C-alpha positions as semicolon CSV with decimal commas, in nm:
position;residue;x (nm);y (nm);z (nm)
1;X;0,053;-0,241;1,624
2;X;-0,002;-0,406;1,960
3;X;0,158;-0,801;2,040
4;X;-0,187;-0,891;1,957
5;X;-0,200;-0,803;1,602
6;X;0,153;-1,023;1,519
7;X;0,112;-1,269;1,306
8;X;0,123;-1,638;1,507
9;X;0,474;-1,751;1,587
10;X;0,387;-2,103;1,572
11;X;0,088;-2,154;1,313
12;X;-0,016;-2,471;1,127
13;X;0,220;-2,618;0,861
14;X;0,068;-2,569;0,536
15;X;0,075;-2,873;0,319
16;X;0,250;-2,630;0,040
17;X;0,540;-2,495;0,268
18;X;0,637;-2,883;0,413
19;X;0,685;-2,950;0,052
20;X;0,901;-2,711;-0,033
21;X;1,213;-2,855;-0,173
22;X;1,527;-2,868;0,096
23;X;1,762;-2,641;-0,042
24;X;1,492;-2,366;0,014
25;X;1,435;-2,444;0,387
26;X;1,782;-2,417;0,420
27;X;1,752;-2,037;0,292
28;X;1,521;-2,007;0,548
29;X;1,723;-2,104;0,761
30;X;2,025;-1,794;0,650
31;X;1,768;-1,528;0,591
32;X;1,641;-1,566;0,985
33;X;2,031;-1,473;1,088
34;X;2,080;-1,192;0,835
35;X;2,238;-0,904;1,021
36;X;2,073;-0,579;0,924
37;X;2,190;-0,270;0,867
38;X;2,069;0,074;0,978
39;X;1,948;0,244;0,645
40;X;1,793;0,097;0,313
41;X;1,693;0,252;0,015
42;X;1,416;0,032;-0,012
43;X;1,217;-0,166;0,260
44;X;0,973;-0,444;0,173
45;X;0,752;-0,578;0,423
46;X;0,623;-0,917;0,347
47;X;0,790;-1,215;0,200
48;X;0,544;-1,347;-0,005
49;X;0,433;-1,349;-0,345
50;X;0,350;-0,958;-0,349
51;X;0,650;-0,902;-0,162
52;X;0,900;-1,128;-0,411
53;X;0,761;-1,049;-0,700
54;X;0,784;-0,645;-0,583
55;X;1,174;-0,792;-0,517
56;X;1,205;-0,914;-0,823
57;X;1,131;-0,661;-1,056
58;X;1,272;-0,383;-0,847
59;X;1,598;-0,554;-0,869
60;X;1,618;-0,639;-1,240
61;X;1,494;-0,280;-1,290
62;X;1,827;-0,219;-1,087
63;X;2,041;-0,423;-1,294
64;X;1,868;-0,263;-1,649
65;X;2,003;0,030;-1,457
66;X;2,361;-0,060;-1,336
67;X;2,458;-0,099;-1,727
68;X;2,402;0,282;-1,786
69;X;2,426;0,443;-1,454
70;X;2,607;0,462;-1,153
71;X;2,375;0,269;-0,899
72;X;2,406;0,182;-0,563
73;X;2,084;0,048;-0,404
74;X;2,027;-0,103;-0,061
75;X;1,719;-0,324;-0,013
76;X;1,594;-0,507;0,245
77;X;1,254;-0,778;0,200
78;X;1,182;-0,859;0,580
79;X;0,884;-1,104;0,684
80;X;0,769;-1,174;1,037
81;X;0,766;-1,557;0,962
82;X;0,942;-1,751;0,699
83;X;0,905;-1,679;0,284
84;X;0,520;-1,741;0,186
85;X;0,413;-1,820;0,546
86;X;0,071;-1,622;0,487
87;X;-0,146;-1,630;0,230
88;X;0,088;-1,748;-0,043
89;X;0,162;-2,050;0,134
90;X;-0,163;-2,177;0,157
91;X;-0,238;-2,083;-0,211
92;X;-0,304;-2,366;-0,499
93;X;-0,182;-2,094;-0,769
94;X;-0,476;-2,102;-1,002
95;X;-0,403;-1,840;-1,285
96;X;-0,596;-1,682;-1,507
97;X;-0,732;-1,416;-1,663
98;X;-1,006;-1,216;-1,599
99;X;-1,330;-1,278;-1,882
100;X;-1,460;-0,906;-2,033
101;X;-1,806;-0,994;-1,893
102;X;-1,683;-0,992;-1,558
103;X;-1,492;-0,668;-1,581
104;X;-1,811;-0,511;-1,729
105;X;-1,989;-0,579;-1,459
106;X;-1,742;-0,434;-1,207
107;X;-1,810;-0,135;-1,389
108;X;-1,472;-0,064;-1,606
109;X;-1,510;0,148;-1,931
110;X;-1,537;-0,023;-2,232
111;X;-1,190;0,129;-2,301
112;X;-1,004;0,020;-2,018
113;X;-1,130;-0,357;-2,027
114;X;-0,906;-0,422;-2,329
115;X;-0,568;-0,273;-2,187
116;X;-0,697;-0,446;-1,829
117;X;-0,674;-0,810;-2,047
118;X;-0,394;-0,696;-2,200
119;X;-0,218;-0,666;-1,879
120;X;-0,305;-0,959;-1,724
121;X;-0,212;-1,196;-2,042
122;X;0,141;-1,009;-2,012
123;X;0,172;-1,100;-1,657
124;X;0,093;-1,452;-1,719
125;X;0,336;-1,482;-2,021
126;X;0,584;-1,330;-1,749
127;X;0,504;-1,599;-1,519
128;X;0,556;-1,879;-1,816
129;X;0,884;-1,729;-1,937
130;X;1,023;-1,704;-1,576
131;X;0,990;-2,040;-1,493
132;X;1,040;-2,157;-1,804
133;X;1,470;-1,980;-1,758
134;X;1,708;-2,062;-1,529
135;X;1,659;-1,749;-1,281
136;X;1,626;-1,861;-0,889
137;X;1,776;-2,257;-0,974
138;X;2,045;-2,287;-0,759
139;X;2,332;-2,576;-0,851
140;X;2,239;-2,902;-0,879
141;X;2,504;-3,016;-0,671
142;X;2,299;-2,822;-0,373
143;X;1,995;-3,061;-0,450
144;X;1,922;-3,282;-0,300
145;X;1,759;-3,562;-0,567
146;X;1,590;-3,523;-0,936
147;X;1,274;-3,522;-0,822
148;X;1,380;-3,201;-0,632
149;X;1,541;-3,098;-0,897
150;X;1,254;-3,115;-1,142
151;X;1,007;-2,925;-0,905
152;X;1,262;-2,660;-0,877
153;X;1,245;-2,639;-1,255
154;X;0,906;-2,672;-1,325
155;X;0,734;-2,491;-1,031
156;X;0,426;-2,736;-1,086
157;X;0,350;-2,517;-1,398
158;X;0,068;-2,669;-1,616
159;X;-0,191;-2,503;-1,819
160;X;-0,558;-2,628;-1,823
161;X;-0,760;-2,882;-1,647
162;X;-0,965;-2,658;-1,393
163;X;-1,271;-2,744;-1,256
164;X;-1,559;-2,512;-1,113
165;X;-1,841;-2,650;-0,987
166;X;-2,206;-2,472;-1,052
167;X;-2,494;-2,589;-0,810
168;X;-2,716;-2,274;-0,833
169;X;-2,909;-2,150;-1,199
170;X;-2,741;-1,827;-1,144
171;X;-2,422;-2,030;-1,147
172;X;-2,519;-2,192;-1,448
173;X;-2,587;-1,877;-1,607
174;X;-2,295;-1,697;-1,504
175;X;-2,098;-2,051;-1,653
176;X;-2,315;-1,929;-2,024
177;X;-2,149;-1,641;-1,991
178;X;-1,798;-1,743;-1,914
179;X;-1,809;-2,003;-2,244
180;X;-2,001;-1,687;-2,478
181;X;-1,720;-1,443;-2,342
182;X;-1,390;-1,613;-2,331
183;X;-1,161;-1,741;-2,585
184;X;-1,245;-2,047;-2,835
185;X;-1,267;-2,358;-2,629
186;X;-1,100;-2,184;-2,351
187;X;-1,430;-2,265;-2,117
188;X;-1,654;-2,573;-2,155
189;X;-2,027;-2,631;-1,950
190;X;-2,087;-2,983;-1,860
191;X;-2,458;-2,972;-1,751
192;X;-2,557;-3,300;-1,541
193;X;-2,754;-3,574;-1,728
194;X;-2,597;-3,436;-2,062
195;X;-2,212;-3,429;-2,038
196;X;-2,188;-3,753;-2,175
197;X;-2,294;-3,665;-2,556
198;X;-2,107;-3,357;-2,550
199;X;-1,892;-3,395;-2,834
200;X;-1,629;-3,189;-2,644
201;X;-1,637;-3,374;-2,331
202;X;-1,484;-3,677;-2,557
203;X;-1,227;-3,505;-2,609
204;X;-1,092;-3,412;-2,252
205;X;-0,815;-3,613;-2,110
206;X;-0,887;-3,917;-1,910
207;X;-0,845;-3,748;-1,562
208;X;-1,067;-3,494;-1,647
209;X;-1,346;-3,718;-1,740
210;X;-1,316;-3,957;-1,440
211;X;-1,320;-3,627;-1,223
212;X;-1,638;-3,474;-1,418
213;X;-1,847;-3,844;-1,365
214;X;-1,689;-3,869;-1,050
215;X;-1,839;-3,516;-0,936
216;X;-2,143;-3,622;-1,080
217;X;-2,201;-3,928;-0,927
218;X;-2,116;-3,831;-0,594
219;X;-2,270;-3,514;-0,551
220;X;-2,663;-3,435;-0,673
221;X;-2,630;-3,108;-0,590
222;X;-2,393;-3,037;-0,876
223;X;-2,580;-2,898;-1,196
224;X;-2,332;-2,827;-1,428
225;X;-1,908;-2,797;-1,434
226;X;-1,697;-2,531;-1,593
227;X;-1,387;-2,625;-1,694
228;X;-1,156;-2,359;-1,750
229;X;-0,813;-2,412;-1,987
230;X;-0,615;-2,188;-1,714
231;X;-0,299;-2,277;-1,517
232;X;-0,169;-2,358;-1,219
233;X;0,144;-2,307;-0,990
234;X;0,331;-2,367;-0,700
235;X;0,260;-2,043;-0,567
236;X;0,529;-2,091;-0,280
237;X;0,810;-2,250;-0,476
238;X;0,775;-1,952;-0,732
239;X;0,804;-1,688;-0,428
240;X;1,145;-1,883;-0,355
241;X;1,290;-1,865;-0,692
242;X;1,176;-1,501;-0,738
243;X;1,393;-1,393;-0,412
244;X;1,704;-1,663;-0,500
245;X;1,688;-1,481;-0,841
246;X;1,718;-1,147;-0,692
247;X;2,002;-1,232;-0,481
248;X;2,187;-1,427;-0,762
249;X;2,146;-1,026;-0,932
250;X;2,262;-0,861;-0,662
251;X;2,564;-1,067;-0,635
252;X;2,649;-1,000;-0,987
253;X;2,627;-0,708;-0,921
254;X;2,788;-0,678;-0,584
255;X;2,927;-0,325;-0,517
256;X;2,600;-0,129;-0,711
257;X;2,262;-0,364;-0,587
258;X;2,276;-0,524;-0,177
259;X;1,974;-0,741;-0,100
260;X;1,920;-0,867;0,275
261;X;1,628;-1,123;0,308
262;X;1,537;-1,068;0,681
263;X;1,279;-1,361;0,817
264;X;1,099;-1,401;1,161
265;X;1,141;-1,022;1,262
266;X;0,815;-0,866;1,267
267;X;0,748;-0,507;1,181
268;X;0,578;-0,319;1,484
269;X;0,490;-0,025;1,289
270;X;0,569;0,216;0,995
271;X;0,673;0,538;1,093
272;X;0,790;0,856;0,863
273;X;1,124;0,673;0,635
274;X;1,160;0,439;0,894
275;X;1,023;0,141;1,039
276;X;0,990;-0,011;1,427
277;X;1,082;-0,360;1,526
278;X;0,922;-0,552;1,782
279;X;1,220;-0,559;1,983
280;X;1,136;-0,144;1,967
281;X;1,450;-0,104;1,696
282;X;1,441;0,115;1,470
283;X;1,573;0,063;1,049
284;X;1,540;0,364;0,830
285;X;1,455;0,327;0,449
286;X;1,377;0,560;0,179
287;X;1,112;0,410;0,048
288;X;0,882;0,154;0,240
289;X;0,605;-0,064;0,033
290;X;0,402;-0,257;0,233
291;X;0,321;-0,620;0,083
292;X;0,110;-0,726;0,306
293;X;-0,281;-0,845;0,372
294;X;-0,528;-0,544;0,439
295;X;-0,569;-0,569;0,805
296;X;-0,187;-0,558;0,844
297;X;-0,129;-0,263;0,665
298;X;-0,362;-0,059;0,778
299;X;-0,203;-0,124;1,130
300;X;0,140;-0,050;1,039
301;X;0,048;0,272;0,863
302;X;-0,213;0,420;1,075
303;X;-0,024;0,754;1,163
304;X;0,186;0,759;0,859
305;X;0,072;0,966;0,521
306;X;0,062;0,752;0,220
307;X;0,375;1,050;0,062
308;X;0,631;0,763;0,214
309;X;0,474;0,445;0,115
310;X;0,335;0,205;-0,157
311;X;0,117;-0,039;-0,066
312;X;0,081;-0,373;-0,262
313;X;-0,230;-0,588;-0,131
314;X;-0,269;-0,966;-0,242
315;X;-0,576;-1,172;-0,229
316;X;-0,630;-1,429;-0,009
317;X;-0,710;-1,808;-0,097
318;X;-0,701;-2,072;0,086
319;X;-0,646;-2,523;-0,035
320;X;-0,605;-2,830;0,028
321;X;-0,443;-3,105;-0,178
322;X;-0,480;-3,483;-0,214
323;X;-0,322;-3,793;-0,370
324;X;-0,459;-3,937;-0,653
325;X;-0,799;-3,989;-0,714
326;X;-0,861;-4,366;-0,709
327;X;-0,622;-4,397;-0,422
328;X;-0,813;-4,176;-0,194
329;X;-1,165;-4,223;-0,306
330;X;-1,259;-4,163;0,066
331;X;-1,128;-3,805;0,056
332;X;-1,249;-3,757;-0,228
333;X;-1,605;-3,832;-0,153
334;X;-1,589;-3,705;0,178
335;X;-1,390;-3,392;0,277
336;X;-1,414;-3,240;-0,021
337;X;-1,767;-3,256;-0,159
338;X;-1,807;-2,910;-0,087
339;X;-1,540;-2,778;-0,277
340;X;-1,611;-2,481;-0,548
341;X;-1,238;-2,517;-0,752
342;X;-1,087;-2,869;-0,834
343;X;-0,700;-2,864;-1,037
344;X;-0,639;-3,174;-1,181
345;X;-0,201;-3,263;-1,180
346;X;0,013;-3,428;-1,461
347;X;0,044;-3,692;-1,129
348;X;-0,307;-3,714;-1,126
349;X;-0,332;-3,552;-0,788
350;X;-0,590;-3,305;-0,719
351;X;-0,575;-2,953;-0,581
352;X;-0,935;-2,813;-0,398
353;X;-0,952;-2,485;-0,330
């Protein structure tokens, strides 16, 4: 890979990683000084939420391990930037599962679209039950308020109160299809002109229905809105907690499972057990999984056979996020007409993406 193809070393802020609570930065801050060693048993490339969640369950698979066998497991998660400075970090976190319809029409067997929903309501529930413990919550003496505090916690998990806006027919159909396909009241269609006597639409909280009118109203374009009973998280935060939980492990465990968190080194490329620095160093590892975008793995792995690596490749998203709706009625109405996905907060802030 050629200086071209780094990632930036000075890119925008995203409004997701400025928010991220204090005692996290400060990890940042330790993770960029971690001295590495010359040989892992693992290598991870990319902090962020492909590469932490790959952490994650490696190294509880390592502890499951430690109980019955004699382990001793060196793994290193190394990022050219800081945690969740790509992709992750400028995620809004929507969650939710895919509809059958859909998967029917990306051509999966009948018998595979049941297993398919199957996994993906198990890796939600995993999600929920994660943040839900106390894994990746450091002290609360290392805090630095409540409010912190309760963000750590909570990871901005809600369920419910999505918004997807339909100005096409074929979007309106395709809305049909979502409320035929998906679970009871899981998916409401608010068509324009005749929201108001839904019966359903009465029942939506009070957010909800100033952001449906308000949508409405502003924007005659819009000919119907889906709202969709999913979730949403602080995609970011949860990348943190994942990694703090996996060295919290590995210090249990100290003497079987070591975990270095190496930050603003980049990879140069992926060669045969071993991978290249940009300073031209080399770190050897028995097993390398890239968790990376596309482009950036297919650079780092263009002479390499796929024998030596996994590859884990996230999807991109992109948002933006504003106060509260009748406190920025400007933004609202302006920048962010145009938006397709609108998540409503418990503070009554709203996520567009």
């Amino acid at each position: 890979m050629d200086n071209g193809s780094y990632p930036h070393k000075t890119p925008s802020i995203s409004y997701w990683l400025d928010n991220i609570p204090q005692f996290y930065k400060d990890q940042n801050e330790i993770y960029r000084v971690t001295e590495l060693e010359d040989f892992y048993d693992v290598i991870i490339i990319g902090a962020g939420l492909s590469g932490g969640s790959c952490l994650y369950h490696l190294v509880e698979f390592l502890r499951k391990q430690s109980s019955m066998y004699n382990i001793n497991c060196k793994v290193l998660l190394i990022d050219a930037r800081e945690i969740s400075s790509g992709a992750t970090g400028r995620n809004g976190g929507q969650i939710n599962c895919v509809v059958p319809f859909k998967l029917k029409e990306r051509g999966y067997l009948d018998e595979n679209i049941e297993r398919i929903g199957e996994f993906e309501k198990s890796n939600y529930d995993s999600i929920k039950m994660f943040v839900k413990s106390k894994k990746g919550i450091p002290d609360r003496s290392l805090v630095n308020n409540e409010e912190e505090m309760e963000l750590i916690e909570t990871c901005s998990f809600s369920e419910g109160n999505s918004i997807k806006v339909c100005r096409t027919k074929e979007e309106v159909d395709e809305g049909y299809k979502y409320v035929n396909n998906g679970k009871e009241n899981q998916y409401r269609l608010y068509l324009k002109n005749q929201y108001e006597s839904n019966d359903l639409f009465e029942k939506e909280e009070p957010k909800v229905k100033e952001t449906v009118k308000h949508l409405f109203c502003q924007n005659k374009e819009i000919k119907a809105l889906l709202i969709d009973k999913s979730a949403q998280i602080y995609a970011a935060l949860l990348v943190h907690r994942l990694i703090f939980s996996s060295l919290q492990t590995a210090r249990e465990k100290s003497g079987s499972i070591l975990v270095h968190i190496k930050t603003h080194r980049a990879v140069k490329r992926v060669l045969k057990k071993k991978i290249q620095l940009e300073d031209d160093s080399i770190i050897n590892g028995d097993k390398i999984i890239l968790c990376t975008n596309g482009y950036t793995s297919n650079s780092l792995i263009k002479s390499v056979t796929s024998k030596y690596i996994d590859v884990v490749q996230p999807v991109r998203a992109q948002v933006i996020k504003t106060g509260p709706l009748e406190n920025n009625q400007k933004v609202i109405t302006g920048l962010t007409l145009n938006a397709d996905n609108y998540w409503i907060n418990k503070d009554n802030s709203i996520i567009l993406g």
